[in-house]
Structures are given as structure tokens and as C-alpha cells.
């Protein structure tokens, strides 16, 4: 049995209320999950929801996965991380990522460019802010001087994780961040990216074991096996086909170029059933956890046992109902 931690990745899809998300975090806490991660896309903002969760839980860790770094200044991200660390009594972990041009340009109206450099500078500025020292930074994108937090610095300073799918972004996480958030990776694909992470750690003169690897897995553990697999397949196809080119390229990079291109082309061409059919059962099981509770537990345990994985994060397909989310949280709880 792996000693990887078990986290819950609260739904990216719209939930009925903030209280529903709080209740999901409370449920995870009661079952022994290590941390509740919350994404931020174009629904509720992560900060308000995580504050509510922090106030209504006692022990479970909380974190952003991910907070898009183009939608806030690095100084504001540092202030926010400091405040969330305070209100959670030290339970906060900051997950950052560039997101993609579809969200950043079409939703935030901000130009998306050079995400690697922007990520590095943001991490470096945030580290200075949360240290409580005066911020002095001269970068390509950010030039800061003369201010420091007007409140006590968080103690301990929150860890900073970075999400990434490509070799260079994962290398960057290994070099500059405290953790890496991995997603939509097969076991073989994960091995390749962990090699990138280790190379980055070496470039930063760091121990790779000090960089926490959190693998996010789309999960549905339901008595209705067909329903579980259908909603996870639909979720996978939506990301590969409908969320720009990053997920398509990520899947192609792992040896599934034909599948990736078919899903992308057919999803955008309007024949979404063909896109769904392109994702075989075998591939679905390489990327996600979907089936009966017994099948899903066995599959999640296999992912948790992979070399280099420090935590597996149970996430949910977009079409999952609140009841199906609760059922899956229960079924995949830590042993």
C-alpha cells in the first residue's frame, strides 16, 4: 500500500452554493482526506470560498489548484496567500499556474504571453512578499520596490506549488517551486515528466524529494458503472477538445497523437460522439478513475503507488451531480 496522501479536488463545475463546497470539504475532512484543493476558472473566486472553508473546518489542509497568475498581480497573490495562511491557522498551500489563452484572454482580457517567465517571476515575487521583508524585484515583467507586508508575515510561509504539463513547465516547477500539480497523465507520461522535475531540481541545486508531486485524477466511483465511465470520458474529451491546445498537446506527447487530434478535431467540428468514441476504455483507465466503487478504489490505489507521487487528488467530472460527488468522496476515502 502506498503512503501517498489522499486529497480532494473540489469540483471545477458550478455547484449550487458556496455552502455546498464547504460541505464537500467538511465531508472530506471527516473521512481523513489530507487537503481540499479548489480551482478557479470563471465561476466563484477561490479566495472567498477557501476562506469560508477555512472558517468551517479544523484540520484539513486547503489550497488553490490552480490560481491563475495572469488575473492578479504577484504582490496581491502574496498578500492573499499570507491572509489565507492566517485565517486557516497555517493550513494553506498556494497552487499557481498560467491557465491558458482561452481563459486569460477571453475571460480576463489580458494578453497571454511567455507563461514560463511569468510563472517564475510570480513565484519569486510571492516568496519575497510572504517573507515579510521589503520587496525588491527587477524582472522582465515586474519591477517592485519599497514595500513590505503591513501585517505580520505568515508563519510558516505557505508552500508554493506550480501546475504544468509540458517538459519546460515541469522543469520550472522542480527548479523554483515547492510542489508540482500533475494532471491528465498516464503512468508512463508521469514518469517522463518526473524526469523533467528532477532535472529542474538539479538546476536549482535542490533535492527532488523536497518537491511535492500531487497527481490530480478525474474520478467517479458509482454503482452505475456505465454512468461513471460516461461522465469521466465526457470530461476528458471536453478538456482535450474544448480547452485550447495544451491538453491536446499533452496527450499527444504521451504517445496518443492520433487520438488527441481526433478528439480535438471532432469536438470542435461538432461531432462530439466521435470525439468521445476516440477515447478507448484502456486509455480512460490510463488517465482517470471510473467504475464501480470497488474498481475505482483499486485503480486509485494503483495511481497512488506510482513512483514519485506524494499525493493523489480525487477530482470530479463536470457532469457529476452533488450526490455523485459525495458518493465518490465516500468511496475513495483514505483507508
mmCIF file with all atom_site columns, N, CA, C and O in Angstrom, residues 247-272:
data_model
loop_
_atom_site.group_PDB
_atom_site.id
_atom_site.type_symbol
_atom_site.label_atom_id
_atom_site.label_alt_id
_atom_site.label_comp_id
_atom_site.label_asym_id
_atom_site.label_entity_id
_atom_site.label_seq_id
_atom_site.pdbx_PDB_ins_code
_atom_site.Cartn_x
_atom_site.Cartn_y
_atom_site.Cartn_z
_atom_site.occupancy
_atom_site.B_iso_or_equiv
_atom_site.pdbx_formal_charge
_atom_site.auth_seq_id
_atom_site.auth_comp_id
_atom_site.auth_asym_id
_atom_site.auth_atom_id
_atom_site.pdbx_PDB_model_num
ATOM 1   N N  . UNK A 1 247 ? -4.070  20.666 -23.574 1.00 0.00 ? 247 UNK A N  1
ATOM 2   C CA . UNK A 1 247 ? -4.432  19.299 -23.201 1.00 0.00 ? 247 UNK A CA 1
ATOM 3   C C  . UNK A 1 247 ? -4.266  18.359 -24.384 1.00 0.00 ? 247 UNK A C  1
ATOM 4   O O  . UNK A 1 247 ? -3.835  17.214 -24.217 1.00 0.00 ? 247 UNK A O  1
ATOM 5   N N  . UNK A 1 248 ? -4.592  18.837 -25.571 1.00 0.00 ? 248 UNK A N  1
ATOM 6   C CA . UNK A 1 248 ? -4.375  18.028 -26.776 1.00 0.00 ? 248 UNK A CA 1
ATOM 7   C C  . UNK A 1 248 ? -2.890  17.706 -26.920 1.00 0.00 ? 248 UNK A C  1
ATOM 8   O O  . UNK A 1 248 ? -2.503  16.552 -27.115 1.00 0.00 ? 248 UNK A O  1
ATOM 9   N N  . UNK A 1 249 ? -2.061  18.719 -26.814 1.00 0.00 ? 249 UNK A N  1
ATOM 10  C CA . UNK A 1 249 ? -0.617  18.516 -26.960 1.00 0.00 ? 249 UNK A CA 1
ATOM 11  C C  . UNK A 1 249 ? -0.069  17.611 -25.858 1.00 0.00 ? 249 UNK A C  1
ATOM 12  O O  . UNK A 1 249 ? 0.833   16.802 -26.088 1.00 0.00 ? 249 UNK A O  1
ATOM 13  N N  . UNK A 1 250 ? -0.608  17.754 -24.662 1.00 0.00 ? 250 UNK A N  1
ATOM 14  C CA . UNK A 1 250 ? -0.176  16.927 -23.544 1.00 0.00 ? 250 UNK A CA 1
ATOM 15  C C  . UNK A 1 250 ? -0.451  15.455 -23.817 1.00 0.00 ? 250 UNK A C  1
ATOM 16  O O  . UNK A 1 250 ? 0.402   14.588 -23.567 1.00 0.00 ? 250 UNK A O  1
ATOM 17  N N  . UNK A 1 251 ? -1.636  15.148 -24.352 1.00 0.00 ? 251 UNK A N  1
ATOM 18  C CA . UNK A 1 251 ? -1.981  13.764 -24.662 1.00 0.00 ? 251 UNK A CA 1
ATOM 19  C C  . UNK A 1 251 ? -1.135  13.245 -25.819 1.00 0.00 ? 251 UNK A C  1
ATOM 20  O O  . UNK A 1 251 ? -0.646  12.106 -25.786 1.00 0.00 ? 251 UNK A O  1
ATOM 21  N N  . UNK A 1 252 ? -0.924  14.069 -26.832 1.00 0.00 ? 252 UNK A N  1
ATOM 22  C CA . UNK A 1 252 ? -0.098  13.674 -27.975 1.00 0.00 ? 252 UNK A CA 1
ATOM 23  C C  . UNK A 1 252 ? 1.330   13.376 -27.529 1.00 0.00 ? 252 UNK A C  1
ATOM 24  O O  . UNK A 1 252 ? 1.966   12.424 -28.018 1.00 0.00 ? 252 UNK A O  1
ATOM 25  N N  . UNK A 1 253 ? 1.826   14.157 -26.613 1.00 0.00 ? 253 UNK A N  1
ATOM 26  C CA . UNK A 1 253 ? 3.195   13.997 -26.125 1.00 0.00 ? 253 UNK A CA 1
ATOM 27  C C  . UNK A 1 253 ? 3.400   12.644 -25.452 1.00 0.00 ? 253 UNK A C  1
ATOM 28  O O  . UNK A 1 253 ? 4.527   12.131 -25.364 1.00 0.00 ? 253 UNK A O  1
ATOM 29  N N  . UNK A 1 254 ? 2.309   12.044 -24.994 1.00 0.00 ? 254 UNK A N  1
ATOM 30  C CA . UNK A 1 254 ? 2.387   10.766 -24.284 1.00 0.00 ? 254 UNK A CA 1
ATOM 31  C C  . UNK A 1 254 ? 2.188   9.564  -25.208 1.00 0.00 ? 254 UNK A C  1
ATOM 32  O O  . UNK A 1 254 ? 2.009   8.439  -24.738 1.00 0.00 ? 254 UNK A O  1
ATOM 33  N N  . UNK A 1 255 ? 2.222   9.821  -26.522 1.00 0.00 ? 255 UNK A N  1
ATOM 34  C CA . UNK A 1 255 ? 2.101   8.728  -27.476 1.00 0.00 ? 255 UNK A CA 1
ATOM 35  C C  . UNK A 1 255 ? 0.713   8.525  -28.050 1.00 0.00 ? 255 UNK A C  1
ATOM 36  O O  . UNK A 1 255 ? 0.458   7.520  -28.725 1.00 0.00 ? 255 UNK A O  1
ATOM 37  N N  . UNK A 1 256 ? -0.181  9.467  -27.810 1.00 0.00 ? 256 UNK A N  1
ATOM 38  C CA . UNK A 1 256 ? -1.564  9.344  -28.287 1.00 0.00 ? 256 UNK A CA 1
ATOM 39  C C  . UNK A 1 256 ? -1.916  10.483 -29.235 1.00 0.00 ? 256 UNK A C  1
ATOM 40  O O  . UNK A 1 256 ? -2.985  11.092 -29.136 1.00 0.00 ? 256 UNK A O  1
ATOM 41  N N  . UNK A 1 257 ? -1.020  10.758 -30.163 1.00 0.00 ? 257 UNK A N  1
ATOM 42  C CA . UNK A 1 257 ? -1.217  11.902 -31.055 1.00 0.00 ? 257 UNK A CA 1
ATOM 43  C C  . UNK A 1 257 ? -2.464  11.747 -31.918 1.00 0.00 ? 257 UNK A C  1
ATOM 44  O O  . UNK A 1 257 ? -3.250  12.685 -32.068 1.00 0.00 ? 257 UNK A O  1
ATOM 45  N N  . UNK A 1 258 ? -2.681  10.572 -32.468 1.00 0.00 ? 258 UNK A N  1
ATOM 46  C CA . UNK A 1 258 ? -3.847  10.363 -33.330 1.00 0.00 ? 258 UNK A CA 1
ATOM 47  C C  . UNK A 1 258 ? -5.144  10.531 -32.551 1.00 0.00 ? 258 UNK A C  1
ATOM 48  O O  . UNK A 1 258 ? -6.088  11.188 -33.009 1.00 0.00 ? 258 UNK A O  1
ATOM 49  N N  . UNK A 1 259 ? -5.191  9.956  -31.357 1.00 0.00 ? 259 UNK A N  1
ATOM 50  C CA . UNK A 1 259 ? -6.379  10.101 -30.514 1.00 0.00 ? 259 UNK A CA 1
ATOM 51  C C  . UNK A 1 259 ? -6.592  11.569 -30.158 1.00 0.00 ? 259 UNK A C  1
ATOM 52  O O  . UNK A 1 259 ? -7.712  12.095 -30.263 1.00 0.00 ? 259 UNK A O  1
ATOM 53  N N  . UNK A 1 260 ? -5.524  12.239 -29.756 1.00 0.00 ? 260 UNK A N  1
ATOM 54  C CA . UNK A 1 260 ? -5.628  13.641 -29.348 1.00 0.00 ? 260 UNK A CA 1
ATOM 55  C C  . UNK A 1 260 ? -6.159  14.507 -30.476 1.00 0.00 ? 260 UNK A C  1
ATOM 56  O O  . UNK A 1 260 ? -7.035  15.356 -30.269 1.00 0.00 ? 260 UNK A O  1
ATOM 57  N N  . UNK A 1 261 ? -5.640  14.306 -31.663 1.00 0.00 ? 261 UNK A N  1
ATOM 58  C CA . UNK A 1 261 ? -6.076  15.111 -32.808 1.00 0.00 ? 261 UNK A CA 1
ATOM 59  C C  . UNK A 1 261 ? -7.511  14.794 -33.209 1.00 0.00 ? 261 UNK A C  1
ATOM 60  O O  . UNK A 1 261 ? -8.272  15.692 -33.578 1.00 0.00 ? 261 UNK A O  1
ATOM 61  N N  . UNK A 1 262 ? -7.887  13.525 -33.117 1.00 0.00 ? 262 UNK A N  1
ATOM 62  C CA . UNK A 1 262 ? -9.268  13.149 -33.441 1.00 0.00 ? 262 UNK A CA 1
ATOM 63  C C  . UNK A 1 262 ? -10.244 13.788 -32.466 1.00 0.00 ? 262 UNK A C  1
ATOM 64  O O  . UNK A 1 262 ? -11.256 14.367 -32.865 1.00 0.00 ? 262 UNK A O  1
ATOM 65  N N  . UNK A 1 263 ? -9.938  13.688 -31.173 1.00 0.00 ? 263 UNK A N  1
ATOM 66  C CA . UNK A 1 263 ? -10.824 14.281 -30.169 1.00 0.00 ? 263 UNK A CA 1
ATOM 67  C C  . UNK A 1 263 ? -10.929 15.793 -30.393 1.00 0.00 ? 263 UNK A C  1
ATOM 68  O O  . UNK A 1 263 ? -12.030 16.359 -30.392 1.00 0.00 ? 263 UNK A O  1
ATOM 69  N N  . UNK A 1 264 ? -9.802  16.426 -30.606 1.00 0.00 ? 264 UNK A N  1
ATOM 70  C CA . UNK A 1 264 ? -9.791  17.884 -30.800 1.00 0.00 ? 264 UNK A CA 1
ATOM 71  C C  . UNK A 1 264 ? -10.571 18.280 -32.050 1.00 0.00 ? 264 UNK A C  1
ATOM 72  O O  . UNK A 1 264 ? -11.430 19.177 -32.009 1.00 0.00 ? 264 UNK A O  1
ATOM 73  N N  . UNK A 1 265 ? -10.294 17.617 -33.154 1.00 0.00 ? 265 UNK A N  1
ATOM 74  C CA . UNK A 1 265 ? -10.928 17.986 -34.432 1.00 0.00 ? 265 UNK A CA 1
ATOM 75  C C  . UNK A 1 265 ? -12.425 17.715 -34.407 1.00 0.00 ? 265 UNK A C  1
ATOM 76  O O  . UNK A 1 265 ? -13.228 18.545 -34.857 1.00 0.00 ? 265 UNK A O  1
ATOM 77  N N  . UNK A 1 266 ? -12.810 16.556 -33.900 1.00 0.00 ? 266 UNK A N  1
ATOM 78  C CA . UNK A 1 266 ? -14.231 16.198 -33.916 1.00 0.00 ? 266 UNK A CA 1
ATOM 79  C C  . UNK A 1 266 ? -15.019 17.007 -32.893 1.00 0.00 ? 266 UNK A C  1
ATOM 80  O O  . UNK A 1 266 ? -16.167 17.382 -33.135 1.00 0.00 ? 266 UNK A O  1
ATOM 81  N N  . UNK A 1 267 ? -14.414 17.292 -31.745 1.00 0.00 ? 267 UNK A N  1
ATOM 82  C CA . UNK A 1 267 ? -15.107 18.112 -30.743 1.00 0.00 ? 267 UNK A CA 1
ATOM 83  C C  . UNK A 1 267 ? -15.401 19.503 -31.304 1.00 0.00 ? 267 UNK A C  1
ATOM 84  O O  . UNK A 1 267 ? -16.503 20.015 -31.175 1.00 0.00 ? 267 UNK A O  1
ATOM 85  N N  . UNK A 1 268 ? -14.393 20.071 -31.938 1.00 0.00 ? 268 UNK A N  1
ATOM 86  C CA . UNK A 1 268 ? -14.561 21.415 -32.489 1.00 0.00 ? 268 UNK A CA 1
ATOM 87  C C  . UNK A 1 268 ? -15.331 21.424 -33.794 1.00 0.00 ? 268 UNK A C  1
ATOM 88  O O  . UNK A 1 268 ? -15.903 22.450 -34.185 1.00 0.00 ? 268 UNK A O  1
ATOM 89  N N  . UNK A 1 269 ? -15.364 20.262 -34.466 1.00 0.00 ? 269 UNK A N  1
ATOM 90  C CA . UNK A 1 269 ? -16.125 20.161 -35.711 1.00 0.00 ? 269 UNK A CA 1
ATOM 91  C C  . UNK A 1 269 ? -17.588 19.850 -35.500 1.00 0.00 ? 269 UNK A C  1
ATOM 92  O O  . UNK A 1 269 ? -18.382 19.857 -36.447 1.00 0.00 ? 269 UNK A O  1
ATOM 93  N N  . UNK A 1 270 ? -17.943 19.556 -34.249 1.00 0.00 ? 270 UNK A N  1
ATOM 94  C CA . UNK A 1 270 ? -19.357 19.360 -33.941 1.00 0.00 ? 270 UNK A CA 1
ATOM 95  C C  . UNK A 1 270 ? -19.799 17.923 -33.770 1.00 0.00 ? 270 UNK A C  1
ATOM 96  O O  . UNK A 1 270 ? -20.914 17.670 -33.324 1.00 0.00 ? 270 UNK A O  1
ATOM 97  N N  . UNK A 1 271 ? -18.948 16.945 -34.103 1.00 0.00 ? 271 UNK A N  1
ATOM 98  C CA . UNK A 1 271 ? -19.346 15.543 -33.939 1.00 0.00 ? 271 UNK A CA 1
ATOM 99  C C  . UNK A 1 271 ? -18.751 15.013 -32.638 1.00 0.00 ? 271 UNK A C  1
ATOM 100 O O  . UNK A 1 271 ? -17.739 14.317 -32.625 1.00 0.00 ? 271 UNK A O  1
ATOM 101 N N  . UNK A 1 272 ? -19.365 15.368 -31.565 1.00 0.00 ? 272 UNK A N  1
ATOM 102 C CA . UNK A 1 272 ? -18.775 15.075 -30.265 1.00 0.00 ? 272 UNK A CA 1
ATOM 103 C C  . UNK A 1 272 ? -18.854 13.600 -29.898 1.00 0.00 ? 272 UNK A C  1
ATOM 104 O O  . UNK A 1 272 ? -18.042 13.118 -29.108 1.00 0.00 ? 272 UNK A O  1
#
